[in-house]
mmCIF file of C-alpha atoms in Angstrom:
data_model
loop_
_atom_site.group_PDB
_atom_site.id
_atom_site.type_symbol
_atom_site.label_atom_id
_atom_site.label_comp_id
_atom_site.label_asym_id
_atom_site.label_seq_id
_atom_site.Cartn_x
_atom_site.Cartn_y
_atom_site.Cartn_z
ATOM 1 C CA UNK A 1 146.027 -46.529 -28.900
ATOM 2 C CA UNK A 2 145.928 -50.164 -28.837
ATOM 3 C CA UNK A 3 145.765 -52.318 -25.310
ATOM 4 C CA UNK A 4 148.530 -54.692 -23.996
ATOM 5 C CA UNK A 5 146.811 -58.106 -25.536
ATOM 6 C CA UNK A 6 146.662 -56.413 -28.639
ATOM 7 C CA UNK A 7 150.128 -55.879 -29.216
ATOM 8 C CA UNK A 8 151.174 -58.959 -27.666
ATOM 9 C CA UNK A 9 149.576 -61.098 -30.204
ATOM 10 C CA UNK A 10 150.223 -59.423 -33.188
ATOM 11 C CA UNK A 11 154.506 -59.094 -31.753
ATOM 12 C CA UNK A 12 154.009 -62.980 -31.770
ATOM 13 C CA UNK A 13 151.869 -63.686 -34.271
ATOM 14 C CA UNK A 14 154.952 -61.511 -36.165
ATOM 15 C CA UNK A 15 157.895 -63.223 -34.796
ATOM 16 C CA UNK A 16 156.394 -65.986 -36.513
ATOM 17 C CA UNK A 17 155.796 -64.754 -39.870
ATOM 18 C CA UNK A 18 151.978 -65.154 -39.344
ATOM 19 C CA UNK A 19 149.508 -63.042 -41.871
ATOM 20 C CA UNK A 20 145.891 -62.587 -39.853
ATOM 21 C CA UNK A 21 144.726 -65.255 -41.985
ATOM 22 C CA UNK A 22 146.961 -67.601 -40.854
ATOM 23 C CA UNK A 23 146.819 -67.140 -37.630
ATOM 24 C CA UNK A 24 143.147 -67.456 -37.170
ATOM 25 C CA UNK A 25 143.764 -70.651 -39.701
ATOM 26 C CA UNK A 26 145.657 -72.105 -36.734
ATOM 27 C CA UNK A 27 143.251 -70.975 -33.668
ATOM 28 C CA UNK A 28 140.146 -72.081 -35.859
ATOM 29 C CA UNK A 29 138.324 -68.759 -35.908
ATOM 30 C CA UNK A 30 137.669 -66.316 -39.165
ATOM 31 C CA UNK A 31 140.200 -63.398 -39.921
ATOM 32 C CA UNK A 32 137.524 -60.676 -38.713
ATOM 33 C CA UNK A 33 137.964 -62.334 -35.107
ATOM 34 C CA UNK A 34 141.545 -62.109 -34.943
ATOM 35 C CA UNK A 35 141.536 -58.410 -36.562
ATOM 36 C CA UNK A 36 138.499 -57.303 -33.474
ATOM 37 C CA UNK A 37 141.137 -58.271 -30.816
ATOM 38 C CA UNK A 38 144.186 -57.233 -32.662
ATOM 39 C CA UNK A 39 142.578 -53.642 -33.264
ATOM 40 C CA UNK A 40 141.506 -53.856 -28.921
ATOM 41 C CA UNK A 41 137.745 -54.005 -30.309
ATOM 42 C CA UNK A 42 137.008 -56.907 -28.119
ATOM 43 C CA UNK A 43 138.881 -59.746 -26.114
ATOM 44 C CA UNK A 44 138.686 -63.791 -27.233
ATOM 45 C CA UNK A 45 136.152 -65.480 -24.818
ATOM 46 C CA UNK A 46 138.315 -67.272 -21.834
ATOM 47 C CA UNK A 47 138.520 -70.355 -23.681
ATOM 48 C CA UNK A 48 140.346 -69.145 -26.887
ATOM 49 C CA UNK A 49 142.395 -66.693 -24.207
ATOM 50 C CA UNK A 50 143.654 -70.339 -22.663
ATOM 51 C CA UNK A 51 144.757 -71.356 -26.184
ATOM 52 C CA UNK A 52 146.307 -68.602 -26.876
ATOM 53 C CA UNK A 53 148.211 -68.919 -23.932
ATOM 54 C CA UNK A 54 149.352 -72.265 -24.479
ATOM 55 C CA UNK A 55 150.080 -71.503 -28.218
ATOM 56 C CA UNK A 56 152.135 -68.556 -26.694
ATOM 57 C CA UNK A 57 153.488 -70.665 -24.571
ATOM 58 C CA UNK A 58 152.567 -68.108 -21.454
ATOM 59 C CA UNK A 59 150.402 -69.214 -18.531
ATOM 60 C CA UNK A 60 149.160 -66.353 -17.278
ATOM 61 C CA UNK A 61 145.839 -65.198 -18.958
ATOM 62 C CA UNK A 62 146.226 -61.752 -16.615
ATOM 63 C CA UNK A 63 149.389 -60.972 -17.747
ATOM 64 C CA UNK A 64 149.112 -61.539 -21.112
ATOM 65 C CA UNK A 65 146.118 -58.679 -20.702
ATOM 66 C CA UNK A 66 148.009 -56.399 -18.633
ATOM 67 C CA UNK A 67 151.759 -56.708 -19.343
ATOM 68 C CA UNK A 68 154.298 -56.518 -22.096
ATOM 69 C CA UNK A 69 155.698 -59.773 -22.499
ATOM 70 C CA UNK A 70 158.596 -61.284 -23.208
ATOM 71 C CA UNK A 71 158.562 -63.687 -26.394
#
């Protein structure tokens, strides 16, 4: 079973025709990163969860844990 977060990047990181590679290309971080949070391994520290909200576009760090949102 994978966790909320989990799903909600990889739904956006699909909807924009992101490979894991890429996407950790555009936060800065490796591919093994972005596959831990993407499997619900781990979470990004608070700082990379505040880009990710502002590359989401989704101001909430909470609710981008603990709901299904919206992209």
């Amino acid at each position: 079973m994978r966790y909320i977060f989990a799903d909600n990047i990889i739904r956006w990181r699909l909807r924009h025709n992101l490979g894991q590679s890429e996407f950790a290309d555009l936060l800065g971080v490796d591919r093994q990163r972005v596959n831990s949070w993407e499997s619900g391994i781990c979470y990004p520290k608070v700082s990379m969860m505040l880009k990710l909200c502002d590359l989401i576009g989704y101001k909430d760090i909470y609710k981008l844990v603990t709901e299904k949102i919206t992209l």
